[in-house]
Amino acid sequence: MKAAVRKWEAVREFALGLPEAVEEFPWGPEDCVVKVNKKIFVFLGGADGPQPPGISVKLKDEALHGHAMAAPGAEPTGYGLGRSGWVSVPLGEPGAPSAAVLCEWVEESYRTVALKRHVKQLDERIASNG
């Protein structure tokens, strides 16, 4: 479980480092969301609660969506979000994706909902660090 929490923390830190990302707790302290432009791009659940840690991301890219759905325990996100490309991935399952892969999915989800200027800022940051 410690490895799952470390992945969760790494994903949260990465998400909050994206341009103009903000964290909110709409359902209490154990479940947070990270938004850009008032739109959620990652649900982070269960790090401190009774549920095991997990994330949900919106993946419109078919290859990334398929890769995420192939992760152990992954499923379309509930409440009808799965129909829009949202995937929920538990982090405590044996063979769960690495933090690096999870962050790649978070970046893709961010790009899906962010404004063009946010994506441009991100691309400029990547180019200058590249």
PDB file of C-alpha atoms in Angstrom:
ATOM      1  CA  MET A   1       0.000   0.000   0.000  1.00  0.00           C
ATOM      2  CA  LYS A   2       2.928   2.349   0.664  1.00  0.00           C
ATOM      3  CA  ALA A   3       3.977   2.116  -2.991  1.00  0.00           C
ATOM      4  CA  ALA A   4       0.438   3.047  -4.043  1.00  0.00           C
ATOM      5  CA  VAL A   5       0.457   6.089  -1.748  1.00  0.00           C
ATOM      6  CA  ARG A   6       3.854   7.161  -3.111  1.00  0.00           C
ATOM      7  CA  LYS A   7       2.477   6.935  -6.669  1.00  0.00           C
ATOM      8  CA  TRP A   8      -0.597   8.916  -5.617  1.00  0.00           C
ATOM      9  CA  GLU A   9       1.605  11.617  -4.074  1.00  0.00           C
ATOM     10  CA  ALA A  10       3.826  11.761  -7.179  1.00  0.00           C
ATOM     11  CA  VAL A  11       0.774  12.118  -9.455  1.00  0.00           C
ATOM     12  CA  ARG A  12      -0.712  14.844  -7.220  1.00  0.00           C
ATOM     13  CA  GLU A  13       2.580  16.776  -7.194  1.00  0.00           C
ATOM     14  CA  PHE A  14       2.901  16.471 -10.983  1.00  0.00           C
ATOM     15  CA  ALA A  15      -0.706  17.581 -11.566  1.00  0.00           C
ATOM     16  CA  LEU A  16      -0.346  20.605  -9.288  1.00  0.00           C
ATOM     17  CA  GLY A  17       2.809  21.586 -11.181  1.00  0.00           C
ATOM     18  CA  LEU A  18       0.938  22.003 -14.460  1.00  0.00           C
ATOM     19  CA  PRO A  19       0.187  25.600 -15.557  1.00  0.00           C
ATOM     20  CA  GLU A  20      -2.605  27.191 -13.479  1.00  0.00           C
ATOM     21  CA  ALA A  21      -3.640  23.875 -11.889  1.00  0.00           C
ATOM     22  CA  VAL A  22      -5.593  24.151  -8.633  1.00  0.00           C
ATOM     23  CA  GLU A  23      -6.602  21.553  -6.068  1.00  0.00           C
ATOM     24  CA  GLU A  24     -10.094  21.296  -4.586  1.00  0.00           C
ATOM     25  CA  PHE A  25     -11.800  18.942  -2.135  1.00  0.00           C
ATOM     26  CA  PRO A  26     -15.464  18.779  -3.226  1.00  0.00           C
ATOM     27  CA  TRP A  27     -16.232  15.556  -1.301  1.00  0.00           C
ATOM     28  CA  GLY A  28     -14.028  15.915   1.758  1.00  0.00           C
ATOM     29  CA  PRO A  29     -10.338  15.714   2.634  1.00  0.00           C
ATOM     30  CA  GLU A  30      -9.697  12.168   1.398  1.00  0.00           C
ATOM     31  CA  ASP A  31     -10.784  12.849  -2.173  1.00  0.00           C
ATOM     32  CA  CYS A  32      -9.336  15.686  -4.178  1.00  0.00           C
ATOM     33  CA  VAL A  33      -9.591  16.893  -7.729  1.00  0.00           C
ATOM     34  CA  VAL A  34      -7.154  18.978  -9.716  1.00  0.00           C
ATOM     35  CA  LYS A  35      -8.611  21.518 -12.133  1.00  0.00           C
ATOM     36  CA  VAL A  36      -7.518  23.969 -14.772  1.00  0.00           C
ATOM     37  CA  ASN A  37      -9.897  26.680 -15.956  1.00  0.00           C
ATOM     38  CA  LYS A  38     -12.545  25.312 -13.530  1.00  0.00           C
ATOM     39  CA  LYS A  39     -12.480  21.911 -15.290  1.00  0.00           C
ATOM     40  CA  ILE A  40     -11.365  18.718 -13.562  1.00  0.00           C
ATOM     41  CA  PHE A  41      -8.540  16.858 -15.260  1.00  0.00           C
ATOM     42  CA  VAL A  42      -7.752  14.325 -12.529  1.00  0.00           C
ATOM     43  CA  PHE A  43      -9.643  12.800  -9.620  1.00  0.00           C
ATOM     44  CA  LEU A  44      -7.311  11.634  -6.838  1.00  0.00           C
ATOM     45  CA  GLY A  45      -9.081   9.406  -4.382  1.00  0.00           C
ATOM     46  CA  GLY A  46      -8.344   7.377  -1.327  1.00  0.00           C
ATOM     47  CA  ALA A  47      -4.845   8.347  -0.186  1.00  0.00           C
ATOM     48  CA  ASP A  48      -5.981   8.913   3.396  1.00  0.00           C
ATOM     49  CA  GLY A  49      -9.371   7.252   3.386  1.00  0.00           C
ATOM     50  CA  PRO A  50     -10.698   3.711   3.703  1.00  0.00           C
ATOM     51  CA  GLN A  51     -10.507   3.106  -0.049  1.00  0.00           C
ATOM     52  CA  PRO A  52      -7.174   2.223  -1.680  1.00  0.00           C
ATOM     53  CA  PRO A  53      -5.561   5.078  -3.622  1.00  0.00           C
ATOM     54  CA  GLY A  54      -6.648   5.559  -7.203  1.00  0.00           C
ATOM     55  CA  ILE A  55      -6.909   8.120  -9.957  1.00  0.00           C
ATOM     56  CA  SER A  56      -9.353   8.922 -12.730  1.00  0.00           C
ATOM     57  CA  VAL A  57      -8.260  10.692 -15.902  1.00  0.00           C
ATOM     58  CA  LYS A  58      -9.886  11.678 -19.186  1.00  0.00           C
ATOM     59  CA  LEU A  59      -8.103  10.053 -22.120  1.00  0.00           C
ATOM     60  CA  LYS A  60      -9.377  10.837 -25.603  1.00  0.00           C
ATOM     61  CA  ASP A  61      -6.291   9.388 -27.324  1.00  0.00           C
ATOM     62  CA  GLU A  62      -7.337   5.827 -28.221  1.00  0.00           C
ATOM     63  CA  ALA A  63      -3.914   4.280 -27.583  1.00  0.00           C
ATOM     64  CA  LEU A  64      -3.565   5.878 -24.147  1.00  0.00           C
ATOM     65  CA  HIS A  65      -7.173   5.045 -23.268  1.00  0.00           C
ATOM     66  CA  GLY A  66      -6.612   1.418 -24.250  1.00  0.00           C
ATOM     67  CA  HIS A  67      -3.374   1.291 -22.279  1.00  0.00           C
ATOM     68  CA  ALA A  68      -5.104   2.698 -19.188  1.00  0.00           C
ATOM     69  CA  MET A  69      -8.041   0.279 -19.521  1.00  0.00           C
ATOM     70  CA  ALA A  70      -5.546  -2.610 -19.637  1.00  0.00           C
ATOM     71  CA  ALA A  71      -4.139  -1.667 -16.200  1.00  0.00           C
ATOM     72  CA  PRO A  72      -5.029  -4.109 -13.400  1.00  0.00           C
ATOM     73  CA  GLY A  73      -8.437  -3.212 -11.963  1.00  0.00           C
ATOM     74  CA  ALA A  74      -9.013  -0.300 -14.359  1.00  0.00           C
ATOM     75  CA  GLU A  75     -12.569   0.481 -15.402  1.00  0.00           C
ATOM     76  CA  PRO A  76     -14.588   3.238 -17.020  1.00  0.00           C
ATOM     77  CA  THR A  77     -15.220   5.951 -14.429  1.00  0.00           C
ATOM     78  CA  GLY A  78     -18.686   5.844 -12.868  1.00  0.00           C
ATOM     79  CA  TYR A  79     -21.508   8.388 -13.020  1.00  0.00           C
ATOM     80  CA  GLY A  80     -21.475   8.187 -16.819  1.00  0.00           C
ATOM     81  CA  LEU A  81     -18.012   9.733 -17.100  1.00  0.00           C
ATOM     82  CA  GLY A  82     -16.637   6.579 -18.712  1.00  0.00           C
ATOM     83  CA  ARG A  83     -18.670   7.353 -21.840  1.00  0.00           C
ATOM     84  CA  SER A  84     -16.630  10.557 -22.194  1.00  0.00           C
ATOM     85  CA  GLY A  85     -13.275   8.781 -22.004  1.00  0.00           C
ATOM     86  CA  TRP A  86     -12.706   8.839 -18.230  1.00  0.00           C
ATOM     87  CA  VAL A  87     -10.812   5.844 -16.819  1.00  0.00           C
ATOM     88  CA  SER A  88     -10.412   4.957 -13.129  1.00  0.00           C
ATOM     89  CA  VAL A  89      -7.181   3.191 -12.212  1.00  0.00           C
ATOM     90  CA  PRO A  90      -6.520   1.706  -8.767  1.00  0.00           C
ATOM     91  CA  LEU A  91      -2.915   2.193  -7.646  1.00  0.00           C
ATOM     92  CA  GLY A  92      -2.690  -0.654  -5.135  1.00  0.00           C
ATOM     93  CA  GLU A  93      -3.150  -3.526  -7.575  1.00  0.00           C
ATOM     94  CA  PRO A  94      -0.182  -5.783  -8.370  1.00  0.00           C
ATOM     95  CA  GLY A  95       1.222  -4.590 -11.693  1.00  0.00           C
ATOM     96  CA  ALA A  96      -0.348  -1.119 -11.374  1.00  0.00           C
ATOM     97  CA  PRO A  97       1.182   1.478 -13.730  1.00  0.00           C
ATOM     98  CA  SER A  98       4.298   3.352 -12.667  1.00  0.00           C
ATOM     99  CA  ALA A  99       4.142   6.960 -11.496  1.00  0.00           C
ATOM    100  CA  ALA A 100       5.761   8.013 -14.795  1.00  0.00           C
ATOM    101  CA  VAL A 101       2.988   6.357 -16.837  1.00  0.00           C
ATOM    102  CA  LEU A 102       0.309   7.807 -14.565  1.00  0.00           C
ATOM    103  CA  CYS A 103       1.787  11.285 -14.985  1.00  0.00           C
ATOM    104  CA  GLU A 104       1.748  10.841 -18.772  1.00  0.00           C
ATOM    105  CA  TRP A 105      -1.977  10.078 -18.530  1.00  0.00           C
ATOM    106  CA  VAL A 106      -2.535  13.089 -16.249  1.00  0.00           C
ATOM    107  CA  GLU A 107      -0.765  15.322 -18.778  1.00  0.00           C
ATOM    108  CA  GLU A 108      -2.965  13.996 -21.576  1.00  0.00           C
ATOM    109  CA  SER A 109      -6.075  14.578 -19.448  1.00  0.00           C
ATOM    110  CA  TYR A 110      -4.873  18.120 -18.702  1.00  0.00           C
ATOM    111  CA  ARG A 111      -4.365  18.803 -22.412  1.00  0.00           C
ATOM    112  CA  THR A 112      -7.927  17.581 -23.070  1.00  0.00           C
ATOM    113  CA  VAL A 113      -9.569  20.190 -20.812  1.00  0.00           C
ATOM    114  CA  ALA A 114      -7.018  23.045 -20.680  1.00  0.00           C
ATOM    115  CA  LEU A 115      -7.252  26.250 -22.678  1.00  0.00           C
ATOM    116  CA  LYS A 116      -4.876  26.645 -25.632  1.00  0.00           C
ATOM    117  CA  ARG A 117      -2.762  29.141 -23.671  1.00  0.00           C
ATOM    118  CA  HIS A 118      -2.298  26.602 -20.853  1.00  0.00           C
ATOM    119  CA  VAL A 119      -1.180  23.944 -23.323  1.00  0.00           C
ATOM    120  CA  LYS A 120       1.181  26.466 -24.928  1.00  0.00           C
ATOM    121  CA  GLN A 121       2.696  27.273 -21.506  1.00  0.00           C
ATOM    122  CA  LEU A 122       3.158  23.553 -20.852  1.00  0.00           C
ATOM    123  CA  ASP A 123       4.757  22.951 -24.262  1.00  0.00           C
ATOM    124  CA  GLU A 124       7.117  25.908 -23.732  1.00  0.00           C
ATOM    125  CA  ARG A 125       8.098  24.537 -20.318  1.00  0.00           C
ATOM    126  CA  ILE A 126       8.757  21.083 -21.784  1.00  0.00           C
ATOM    127  CA  ALA A 127      10.808  22.571 -24.664  1.00  0.00           C
ATOM    128  CA  SER A 128      12.960  24.637 -22.294  1.00  0.00           C
ATOM    129  CA  ASN A 129      13.622  21.604 -20.058  1.00  0.00           C
ATOM    130  CA  GLY A 130      14.074  19.231 -22.970  1.00  0.00           C
TER     131      GLY A 130
END
